[in-house]
Short mmCIF file of C-alpha atoms in Angstrom, two decimals:
data_model
loop_
_atom_site.label_atom_id
_atom_site.label_comp_id
_atom_site.label_asym_id
_atom_site.label_seq_id
_atom_site.Cartn_x
_atom_site.Cartn_y
_atom_site.Cartn_z
CA UNK A 1 20.39 7.01 57.88
CA UNK A 2 23.77 8.90 58.53
CA UNK A 3 24.41 12.25 58.99
CA UNK A 4 27.75 13.16 59.97
CA UNK A 5 29.06 16.60 60.54
CA UNK A 6 32.17 18.53 60.41
CA UNK A 7 33.22 21.61 62.32
CA UNK A 8 36.67 23.98 62.69
CA UNK A 9 36.48 24.40 66.25
CA UNK A 10 39.32 27.12 65.83
CA UNK A 11 40.85 24.98 69.18
CA UNK A 12 39.53 21.78 70.30
CA UNK A 13 39.88 22.72 74.12
CA UNK A 14 39.26 26.13 73.73
CA UNK A 15 35.74 25.73 75.79
CA UNK A 16 38.59 24.10 78.61
CA UNK A 17 39.84 27.05 79.12
CA UNK A 18 40.10 27.59 82.58
CA UNK A 19 37.89 24.87 83.97
CA UNK A 20 39.08 22.32 83.43
CA UNK A 21 41.49 22.61 86.74
CA UNK A 22 38.53 24.21 88.80
CA UNK A 23 36.52 20.95 88.11
CA UNK A 24 36.72 16.86 88.91
CA UNK A 25 38.76 14.86 86.50
CA UNK A 26 36.03 14.04 84.11
CA UNK A 27 35.07 17.38 82.91
CA UNK A 28 36.94 17.63 79.75
CA UNK A 29 34.96 14.27 78.91
CA UNK A 30 32.39 15.73 80.29
CA UNK A 31 32.40 18.95 77.55
CA UNK A 32 33.28 17.31 74.58
CA UNK A 33 30.36 14.34 75.52
CA UNK A 34 27.89 17.26 75.27
CA UNK A 35 30.24 18.29 72.27
CA UNK A 36 29.22 15.59 69.97
CA UNK A 37 25.48 15.01 71.81
CA UNK A 38 24.31 18.52 70.73
CA UNK A 39 26.22 17.83 67.21
CA UNK A 40 24.04 14.49 67.02
CA UNK A 41 26.11 13.03 64.87
CA UNK A 42 27.40 9.34 63.59
CA UNK A 43 30.54 10.85 62.31
CA UNK A 44 31.80 14.23 63.28
CA UNK A 45 34.85 15.57 61.97
CA UNK A 46 36.79 19.00 64.10
CA UNK A 47 39.35 20.45 62.04
CA UNK A 48 42.06 23.07 63.46
CA UNK A 49 42.04 21.05 66.56
CA UNK A 50 45.18 22.92 67.74
CA UNK A 51 46.81 20.35 70.03
CA UNK A 52 49.05 17.78 69.43
CA UNK A 53 50.89 14.47 70.50
CA UNK A 54 52.56 15.42 73.94
CA UNK A 55 49.12 17.37 74.92
CA UNK A 56 46.47 14.98 73.93
CA UNK A 57 45.03 13.64 76.64
CA UNK A 58 42.74 10.58 78.28
CA UNK A 59 39.46 12.82 78.19
CA UNK A 60 39.74 14.31 75.13
CA UNK A 61 40.62 11.63 73.71
CA UNK A 62 38.71 8.92 74.72
CA UNK A 63 34.70 10.54 74.92
CA UNK A 64 31.89 7.19 75.92
CA UNK A 65 30.06 5.40 73.33
CA UNK A 66 32.54 6.96 70.55
CA UNK A 67 35.42 5.79 68.93
CA UNK A 68 38.15 8.65 67.46
CA UNK A 69 41.21 9.09 65.72
CA UNK A 70 43.21 12.27 65.67
CA UNK A 71 46.60 14.03 63.26
CA UNK A 72 49.06 16.30 64.52
CA UNK A 73 50.67 18.84 63.08
CA UNK A 74 55.15 17.56 62.92
CA UNK A 75 56.12 20.76 62.19
CA UNK A 76 54.27 23.09 65.07
CA UNK A 77 52.98 23.01 68.12
CA UNK A 78 49.52 24.29 68.74
CA UNK A 79 49.00 24.98 65.60
CA UNK A 80 46.87 23.20 62.81
CA UNK A 81 45.22 18.82 63.68
CA UNK A 82 42.38 17.39 62.02
CA UNK A 83 39.94 15.26 64.44
CA UNK A 84 37.17 12.36 63.37
CA UNK A 85 34.62 11.06 66.12
CA UNK A 86 32.63 8.19 65.59
CA UNK A 87 30.16 6.68 67.29
CA UNK A 88 30.74 2.95 68.19
CA UNK A 89 27.53 2.41 65.64
CA UNK A 90 29.70 3.80 62.91
CA UNK A 91 32.92 2.43 63.62
CA UNK A 92 35.16 2.58 60.75
CA UNK A 93 36.89 -0.38 59.31
CA UNK A 94 40.72 1.14 57.97
CA UNK A 95 41.69 4.44 59.11
CA UNK A 96 44.74 6.08 58.19
CA UNK A 97 46.51 9.74 58.72
CA UNK A 98 47.66 12.24 56.04
CA UNK A 99 47.20 11.99 51.86
CA UNK A 100 50.96 10.53 50.91
CA UNK A 101 50.57 6.90 52.20
CA UNK A 102 53.88 7.93 53.98
CA UNK A 103 52.15 7.98 57.69
CA UNK A 104 49.87 4.63 56.01
CA UNK A 105 51.55 1.66 59.44
CA UNK A 106 50.77 -0.74 56.59
CA UNK A 107 47.80 -1.85 58.92
CA UNK A 108 44.65 -0.72 59.31
CA UNK A 109 45.65 1.53 56.56
CA UNK A 110 43.03 3.10 53.63
CA UNK A 111 45.16 2.80 50.57
CA UNK A 112 44.19 3.22 47.07
CA UNK A 113 47.08 6.18 46.77
CA UNK A 114 47.35 7.04 42.71
CA UNK A 115 49.74 8.42 40.64
CA UNK A 116 51.85 11.09 42.66
CA UNK A 117 55.00 11.00 40.56
CA UNK A 118 54.80 14.82 40.35
CA UNK A 119 55.66 15.12 43.98
CA UNK A 120 59.01 14.39 45.66
CA UNK A 121 59.30 12.50 48.76
CA UNK A 122 60.82 15.70 51.02
CA UNK A 123 57.24 17.55 49.26
CA UNK A 124 55.02 15.09 50.20
CA UNK A 125 56.47 14.36 53.76
CA UNK A 126 55.87 18.43 53.98
CA UNK A 127 52.31 18.47 52.75
CA UNK A 128 51.85 15.10 55.37
CA UNK A 129 53.30 17.55 58.72
CA UNK A 130 51.06 20.06 59.84
CA UNK A 131 47.98 17.37 60.09
CA UNK A 132 45.61 18.72 57.91
CA UNK A 133 44.13 15.07 56.32
CA UNK A 134 42.74 12.01 58.02
CA UNK A 135 40.52 9.23 56.10
CA UNK A 136 38.05 6.62 57.52
CA UNK A 137 36.77 4.32 54.91
CA UNK A 138 33.52 2.70 56.82
CA UNK A 139 30.91 0.08 55.58
CA UNK A 140 27.83 1.79 54.77
CA UNK A 141 24.64 -0.12 53.35
CA UNK A 142 21.37 1.02 51.18
CA UNK A 143 17.91 0.99 51.55
CA UNK A 144 18.41 -2.18 48.80
CA UNK A 145 20.37 -4.06 51.38
CA UNK A 146 23.74 -3.42 49.22
CA UNK A 147 26.47 -2.67 51.17
CA UNK A 148 28.70 -1.05 49.47
CA UNK A 149 32.53 1.04 50.86
CA UNK A 150 32.09 4.89 52.13
CA UNK A 151 35.74 6.93 52.39
CA UNK A 152 35.33 10.29 54.64
CA UNK A 153 38.49 12.70 53.72
CA UNK A 154 38.38 14.77 56.67
CA UNK A 155 40.56 17.83 56.03
CA UNK A 156 41.75 21.24 57.20
CA UNK A 157 43.26 23.53 53.54
CA UNK A 158 46.20 25.79 53.80
CA UNK A 159 45.28 29.21 54.36
CA UNK A 160 47.10 31.24 51.38
CA UNK A 161 48.38 34.13 52.93
CA UNK A 162 49.03 37.31 50.81
CA UNK A 163 52.50 38.35 52.66
CA UNK A 164 53.96 35.25 52.22
CA UNK A 165 53.26 33.24 48.30
CA UNK A 166 54.95 30.46 49.72
CA UNK A 167 51.68 29.56 51.22
CA UNK A 168 49.66 29.92 48.06
CA UNK A 169 52.22 27.28 46.90
CA UNK A 170 51.98 25.46 49.17
CA UNK A 171 47.83 25.27 49.56
CA UNK A 172 47.75 24.14 45.33
CA UNK A 173 50.03 21.71 46.64
CA UNK A 174 47.27 20.25 48.95
CA UNK A 175 45.25 20.51 46.89
CA UNK A 176 46.54 18.37 44.12
CA UNK A 177 47.15 15.86 46.17
CA UNK A 178 43.81 15.51 47.82
CA UNK A 179 42.39 15.14 44.21
CA UNK A 180 44.33 12.81 43.19
CA UNK A 181 44.10 10.20 46.90
CA UNK A 182 40.39 11.09 46.29
CA UNK A 183 39.84 10.48 42.62
CA UNK A 184 41.91 6.59 42.98
CA UNK A 185 39.11 6.13 45.93
CA UNK A 186 36.97 6.36 43.74
CA UNK A 187 39.03 4.67 40.42
CA UNK A 188 38.99 1.59 43.29
CA UNK A 189 35.38 1.42 43.33
CA UNK A 190 35.04 3.78 46.74
CA UNK A 191 32.37 6.96 47.39
CA UNK A 192 34.05 9.65 48.77
CA UNK A 193 33.22 12.17 50.42
CA UNK A 194 35.81 15.23 51.38
CA UNK A 195 34.47 17.25 54.18
CA UNK A 196 35.88 20.03 56.09
CA UNK A 197 37.81 23.91 56.11
CA UNK A 198 38.31 24.05 52.34
CA UNK A 199 39.33 27.72 52.88
CA UNK A 200 38.15 28.94 50.12
CA UNK A 201 34.33 30.82 48.95
CA UNK A 202 33.50 28.77 45.62
CA UNK A 203 31.22 32.02 44.28
CA UNK A 204 30.27 34.94 44.62
CA UNK A 205 27.77 34.03 45.85
CA UNK A 206 29.61 32.31 49.06
CA UNK A 207 31.28 35.50 50.06
CA UNK A 208 30.03 38.76 51.27
CA UNK A 209 31.90 40.71 49.19
CA UNK A 210 33.13 39.08 45.57
CA UNK A 211 31.66 42.31 44.14
CA UNK A 212 34.60 44.62 45.19
CA UNK A 213 37.63 41.76 45.02
CA UNK A 214 40.05 42.53 42.19
CA UNK A 215 39.42 39.06 40.18
CA UNK A 216 37.62 36.97 42.28
CA UNK A 217 36.89 34.11 39.77
CA UNK A 218 40.86 34.46 38.85
CA UNK A 219 41.80 32.93 42.15
CA UNK A 220 43.72 29.43 42.29
CA UNK A 221 42.17 27.79 44.81
CA UNK A 222 38.82 28.62 42.56
CA UNK A 223 39.65 27.34 39.46
CA UNK A 224 40.53 23.94 41.16
CA UNK A 225 37.10 23.64 43.11
CA UNK A 226 35.44 23.90 39.44
CA UNK A 227 37.65 21.28 38.03
CA UNK A 228 36.68 19.22 41.52
CA UNK A 229 32.44 19.60 41.33
CA UNK A 230 30.36 19.58 38.73
CA UNK A 231 29.01 23.65 37.57
CA UNK A 232 25.23 21.51 37.62
CA UNK A 233 24.71 20.25 41.33
CA UNK A 234 22.45 17.20 40.80
CA UNK A 235 21.49 17.66 37.49
CA UNK A 236 21.05 15.66 35.32
CA UNK A 237 23.57 16.16 32.22
CA UNK A 238 27.38 16.73 31.53
CA UNK A 239 29.46 17.89 34.61
CA UNK A 240 33.11 18.93 34.80
CA UNK A 241 33.95 17.07 38.17
CA UNK A 242 33.01 14.32 39.66
CA UNK A 243 32.37 16.21 43.21
CA UNK A 244 29.40 17.46 43.96
CA UNK A 245 28.74 20.64 46.57
CA UNK A 246 25.66 19.52 48.46
CA UNK A 247 25.12 22.35 50.49
CA UNK A 248 24.54 24.46 46.88
CA UNK A 249 22.83 21.03 45.16
CA UNK A 250 19.80 21.37 47.85
CA UNK A 251 20.11 25.48 48.69
CA UNK A 252 21.34 26.81 44.92
CA UNK A 253 19.87 30.79 45.35
CA UNK A 254 20.19 30.93 49.08
CA UNK A 255 22.89 34.17 49.53
CA UNK A 256 23.84 34.46 53.15
CA UNK A 257 25.16 31.29 54.03
CA UNK A 258 27.98 31.66 54.85
CA UNK A 259 30.40 30.02 57.97
CA UNK A 260 33.37 31.36 58.21
CA UNK A 261 33.63 35.31 60.29
CA UNK A 262 35.76 37.77 61.60
CA UNK A 263 36.42 37.30 65.00
CA UNK A 264 37.87 40.00 65.60
CA UNK A 265 35.49 42.88 64.36
CA UNK A 266 32.50 41.27 65.24
CA UNK A 267 31.51 39.96 61.55
CA UNK A 268 29.22 37.31 62.80
CA UNK A 269 26.34 39.58 64.14
CA UNK A 270 26.10 41.39 60.89
CA UNK A 271 26.58 37.69 58.94
CA UNK A 272 29.21 39.82 57.05
CA UNK A 273 31.68 36.00 56.74
CA UNK A 274 32.33 34.13 53.63
CA UNK A 275 31.77 29.54 53.58
CA UNK A 276 34.69 27.79 53.38
CA UNK A 277 33.24 25.44 54.39
CA UNK A 278 31.88 22.22 52.77
CA UNK A 279 30.19 18.48 52.35
CA UNK A 280 31.34 17.47 49.32
CA UNK A 281 30.40 14.03 47.82
CA UNK A 282 30.55 12.27 44.64
CA UNK A 283 28.02 12.75 42.18
CA UNK A 284 26.63 8.71 42.69
CA UNK A 285 26.76 9.07 45.74
CA UNK A 286 24.88 12.83 46.12
CA UNK A 287 21.94 12.38 43.40
CA UNK A 288 21.37 8.55 45.00
CA UNK A 289 21.30 8.69 48.78
CA UNK A 290 22.14 12.47 50.22
CA UNK A 291 19.13 13.35 51.36
CA UNK A 292 20.03 17.04 53.04
CA UNK A 293 22.79 19.64 53.36
CA UNK A 294 22.70 22.30 56.43
CA UNK A 295 24.68 24.54 57.90
CA UNK A 296 24.46 25.49 62.26
CA UNK A 297 24.72 29.74 62.51
CA UNK A 298 23.33 29.30 65.73
CA UNK A 299 26.65 26.96 67.47
CA UNK A 300 28.90 29.22 68.62
CA UNK A 301 32.38 28.29 69.89
CA UNK A 302 34.64 29.32 67.14
CA UNK A 303 34.66 32.03 63.90
CA UNK A 304 33.54 29.05 62.29
CA UNK A 305 30.21 27.04 62.32
CA UNK A 306 28.97 23.06 61.84
CA UNK A 307 27.79 22.21 58.46
CA UNK A 308 26.43 18.62 57.79
CA UNK A 309 24.52 16.23 55.77
CA UNK A 310 22.17 13.59 56.04
CA UNK A 311 22.25 9.96 54.08
CA UNK A 312 19.70 7.78 53.51
CA UNK A 313 22.51 4.60 53.93
CA UNK A 314 23.10 2.83 57.45
CA UNK A 315 26.37 2.18 59.41
CA UNK A 316 27.28 -1.50 59.03
CA UNK A 317 30.12 -1.20 62.06
CA UNK A 318 33.23 -2.52 62.49
CA UNK A 319 33.51 -5.74 64.48
CA UNK A 320 36.81 -3.65 66.24
CA UNK A 321 38.76 -0.60 65.88
CA UNK A 322 41.70 0.30 63.56
CA UNK A 323 45.05 0.33 64.60
CA UNK A 324 44.66 4.00 64.68
CA UNK A 325 42.54 4.77 67.07
CA UNK A 326 43.27 6.38 70.36
CA UNK A 327 42.54 4.04 72.47
CA UNK A 328 45.01 2.38 71.00
CA UNK A 329 47.59 4.72 71.90
CA UNK A 330 50.69 3.89 74.31
CA UNK A 331 49.39 6.73 76.96
CA UNK A 332 45.38 4.98 76.92
CA UNK A 333 46.27 1.57 76.40
CA UNK A 334 44.22 0.24 78.90
CA UNK A 335 42.48 3.26 80.54
CA UNK A 336 39.02 1.40 78.41
CA UNK A 337 38.80 -1.90 81.27
CA UNK A 338 35.52 -2.32 83.49
CA UNK A 339 36.05 -1.62 86.84
CA UNK A 340 34.65 -5.39 87.51
CA UNK A 341 37.71 -5.85 85.52
CA UNK A 342 39.41 -5.16 89.19
CA UNK A 343 36.76 -7.26 91.18
CA UNK A 344 37.61 -10.38 89.90
CA UNK A 345 37.99 -13.69 91.98
CA UNK A 346 41.23 -15.65 92.27
CA UNK A 347 39.84 -19.42 90.45
CA UNK A 348 43.52 -20.55 89.93
CA UNK A 349 44.64 -22.42 92.85
CA UNK A 350 48.13 -21.39 91.82
CA UNK A 351 47.63 -18.26 91.91
CA UNK A 352 45.85 -18.06 95.07
CA UNK A 353 48.44 -20.32 96.85
CA UNK A 354 51.27 -17.01 95.52
CA UNK A 355 48.68 -14.51 96.82
CA UNK A 356 48.82 -16.13 100.62
CA UNK A 357 51.88 -17.40 100.05
CA UNK A 358 52.85 -12.89 99.64
CA UNK A 359 50.15 -12.26 102.39
CA UNK A 360 52.07 -14.36 105.28
CA UNK A 361 55.32 -12.74 104.07
CA UNK A 362 54.06 -9.55 104.10
CA UNK A 363 52.30 -10.29 107.94
CA UNK A 364 56.15 -11.70 108.93
CA UNK A 365 57.59 -8.65 107.54
CA UNK A 366 55.56 -5.88 109.32
CA UNK A 367 55.93 -7.66 112.97
CA UNK A 368 59.67 -7.78 112.04
CA UNK A 369 59.70 -4.07 111.11
CA UNK A 370 57.78 -2.77 113.84
CA UNK A 371 59.97 -5.47 116.43
CA UNK A 372 62.70 -2.95 115.19
CA UNK A 373 61.03 -0.33 116.00
CA UNK A 374 60.81 -1.11 119.08
CA UNK A 375 63.53 -1.70 119.96
CA UNK A 376 65.29 0.94 118.67
CA UNK A 377 63.48 3.70 119.69
CA UNK A 378 64.50 5.29 123.29
CA UNK A 379 62.88 4.36 127.35
CA UNK A 380 62.35 7.71 128.38
CA UNK A 381 63.92 8.13 132.31
CA UNK A 382 62.13 7.44 135.39
CA UNK A 383 62.09 11.24 136.10
CA UNK A 384 61.45 12.11 132.78
CA UNK A 385 58.21 9.52 132.78
CA UNK A 386 57.20 11.73 136.27
CA UNK A 387 57.36 15.23 134.47
CA UNK A 388 54.15 14.95 132.32
CA UNK A 389 50.11 15.49 133.82
CA UNK A 390 49.00 12.76 135.97
CA UNK A 391 45.95 13.42 136.99
CA UNK A 392 43.43 15.85 136.33
CA UNK A 393 43.38 18.19 139.31
CA UNK A 394 46.83 18.62 138.37
CA UNK A 395 45.54 22.06 135.63
CA UNK A 396 43.78 23.01 139.08
CA UNK A 397 46.73 23.65 141.08
CA UNK A 398 49.09 26.97 140.82
CA UNK A 399 51.85 27.41 138.40
CA UNK A 400 55.07 27.90 139.83
CA UNK A 401 56.26 29.28 136.80
CA UNK A 402 53.74 32.68 137.38
CA UNK A 403 54.71 35.37 139.47
CA UNK A 404 51.41 35.67 142.15
CA UNK A 405 50.49 39.07 143.24
CA UNK A 406 52.07 40.66 145.77
CA UNK A 407 49.51 40.86 148.91
CA UNK A 408 51.82 44.32 149.76
CA UNK A 409 51.93 46.07 146.07
CA UNK A 410 49.63 49.97 146.57
CA UNK A 411 46.89 50.48 143.81
CA UNK A 412 45.91 54.03 142.70
CA UNK A 413 44.10 55.73 145.01
CA UNK A 414 40.40 57.10 142.71
CA UNK A 415 40.87 60.26 142.45
CA UNK A 416 44.53 59.81 140.98
CA UNK A 417 42.14 58.00 138.20
CA UNK A 418 39.73 61.17 137.54
CA UNK A 419 40.57 63.48 135.15
CA UNK A 420 40.91 67.04 136.29
CA UNK A 421 38.29 68.53 134.35
CA UNK A 422 39.08 71.45 131.36
CA UNK A 423 37.35 74.92 130.95
CA UNK A 424 35.38 75.38 127.73
CA UNK A 425 38.15 78.06 126.66
CA UNK A 426 40.46 75.53 126.17
CA UNK A 427 37.94 72.63 124.37
CA UNK A 428 37.58 75.72 121.60
CA UNK A 429 40.85 76.25 121.54
CA UNK A 430 42.14 72.81 120.84
CA UNK A 431 38.61 72.53 117.90
CA UNK A 432 40.01 75.50 115.94
CA UNK A 433 43.37 74.18 116.35
CA UNK A 434 42.53 70.99 114.87
CA UNK A 435 40.50 72.12 112.58
CA UNK A 436 42.99 74.41 111.05
CA UNK A 437 45.28 71.40 110.58
CA UNK A 438 43.25 69.59 108.88
CA UNK A 439 42.81 72.23 106.79
CA UNK A 440 46.12 72.09 105.56
CA UNK A 441 46.61 68.70 105.07
CA UNK A 442 43.56 69.06 103.41
CA UNK A 443 44.94 71.70 100.47
CA UNK A 444 48.43 70.31 100.71
CA UNK A 445 46.96 66.37 99.67
CA UNK A 446 45.20 68.58 96.82
CA UNK A 447 48.68 70.09 95.79
CA UNK A 448 50.00 66.91 95.51
CA UNK A 449 47.23 65.33 93.25
CA UNK A 450 47.16 68.08 90.96
CA UNK A 451 51.10 67.91 90.86
CA UNK A 452 50.49 64.41 89.40
CA UNK A 453 47.99 64.82 87.54
CA UNK A 454 50.08 66.88 85.93
CA UNK A 455 52.81 64.74 85.54
CA UNK A 456 50.38 61.37 84.51
CA UNK A 457 48.07 62.54 82.15
CA UNK A 458 46.40 58.83 82.61
CA UNK A 459 44.64 57.32 79.82
CA UNK A 460 43.16 59.96 77.08
CA UNK A 461 39.73 59.37 76.22
CA UNK A 462 38.65 57.69 72.92
CA UNK A 463 37.97 59.66 69.61
CA UNK A 464 34.48 59.42 67.94
CA UNK A 465 34.37 57.70 64.84
CA UNK A 466 32.64 60.04 62.74
CA UNK A 467 30.28 58.00 61.20
CA UNK A 468 27.69 57.29 64.38
CA UNK A 469 29.49 59.59 67.00
CA UNK A 470 30.35 56.78 69.14
CA UNK A 471 33.90 55.63 71.27
CA UNK A 472 36.41 54.15 69.03
CA UNK A 473 38.05 51.04 70.09
CA UNK A 474 41.97 50.81 70.52
CA UNK A 475 43.17 47.61 68.17
CA UNK A 476 47.08 47.00 67.51
CA UNK A 477 48.70 46.10 64.37
CA UNK A 478 49.91 42.13 64.57
CA UNK A 479 50.82 42.32 60.90
CA UNK A 480 54.59 41.94 60.04
CA UNK A 481 55.73 45.29 58.77
CA UNK A 482 56.95 49.00 59.34
CA UNK A 483 53.97 49.49 61.55
CA UNK A 484 54.20 46.27 64.17
CA UNK A 485 52.93 46.89 67.34
CA UNK A 486 51.36 50.52 66.61
CA UNK A 487 47.38 51.43 67.78
CA UNK A 488 45.09 52.54 66.51
CA UNK A 489 41.73 53.37 66.45
CA UNK A 490 38.08 52.16 64.57
CA UNK A 491 35.06 52.16 64.82
CA UNK A 492 33.27 50.15 67.89
CA UNK A 493 30.71 48.44 65.43
CA UNK A 494 31.03 45.17 64.08
CA UNK A 495 31.94 44.50 60.58
CA UNK A 496 28.85 44.55 58.02
CA UNK A 497 27.71 45.21 54.83
CA UNK A 498 28.78 49.16 53.48
CA UNK A 499 25.43 50.09 52.73
CA UNK A 500 24.39 48.68 55.58
CA UNK A 501 23.91 52.20 58.36
CA UNK A 502 23.73 49.31 61.75
CA UNK A 503 27.69 48.18 60.71
CA UNK A 504 31.07 49.83 61.52
CA UNK A 505 32.06 53.20 59.28
CA UNK A 506 35.24 53.28 57.74
CA UNK A 507 36.53 55.29 60.85
CA UNK A 508 41.01 55.27 61.01
CA UNK A 509 42.79 56.85 63.69
CA UNK A 510 46.61 56.41 63.91
CA UNK A 511 47.20 56.52 67.78
CA UNK A 512 49.70 59.37 69.52
CA UNK A 513 52.99 57.30 70.53
CA UNK A 514 52.71 57.53 74.14
#
């Protein structure tokens, strides 16, 4: 069996923040290894890694038992990015970054690019500059013993910001390039799996509020998916596109099967989300080899959950990793040597003679340095040599630096040390006087406190929402516009369906400017 898993991790370093500097140096490797072990897959595809090559560390890049491949954003730091981790038993025969072929190195690449004449070179370079696609090509063996080629396309498709129409155009051009590359690979005889965050909820069943969205079916991203996917799932007969949504193939009517939730509104508590993450396989591959397709909503750590599939094939690992493998990056090259490589005896007499010669030379140089230091060190003077402590009894001799007590020193008499008896009236008067002064100080402190309270009002109490009569939460507008930076209050409950009384009510109140 071959198990593949995809997960938008929303920053691959997120679980390491605050711990990486307090734990041993191999802690990051332990965490990544633990994540991979928990997902328990032969091939794991991560999206939105948010790392660039300059901040990629060895513990993140190289994990024992796996070979990894990264695609970085070249336009912004801490943005986008995808990574694929393959078990050594599923080592790919080829790996390539990007969809256009402009990032290919001609050695160990996947190839098969199709007709891209509709794109300019500048456009192709821009589409591949954000680190959104990574291809690995594997040899697989079916139960009949036939060997075939399987290409995995790990993608993180762009998000269309409503306030930025140019991003919608960018997203649709990325979709077009993805389809051209996938169909070219199919035409070359390879099976193809597209998996990752496609950033589109395909059907109304895949979105929590599709009924209230205007022109849901007319969205350009959904229309593109209509052309890519077969409309009849695993059923035989006519179909539109060459790929199948594997989850809907096995669970065609499952409601609430979401993979992404708003982290700010706490929508995951009430499963108020959408399905943006997919495992799409070519029609023949899904019908013949897919045994299951699943979601893992119980896995936390991101605003997305992992998705995956199980195929009834076995992987045929390559003898060596493709050049794109991170262990071949210059900054990590040589880090995979075993410790016994450093303990091998020098069998060659030439090397042994050189080592002996170097050792003798080093010893002579050390003796010369010691002699030079000894000759340049100043000798202590005869008088100075007598100034030290020579024996143990010297610690018990009276010190000349401290004057001894004079025998003629007069001590005060005992009577002078006795405090004279005070009358009870004087004692009571002092007590009353002390209480009065304390009361005056207390009154003065209260006056000061009330004054500063009138000047500094302190934080205002949270208003109560109208739906539940519970304290609200304060939010800040982060969207560019006239209200950027303004504060407002909303219901503190998690976002959910309007029909659910336990979900957030529609209370909204602007905060008064301070």
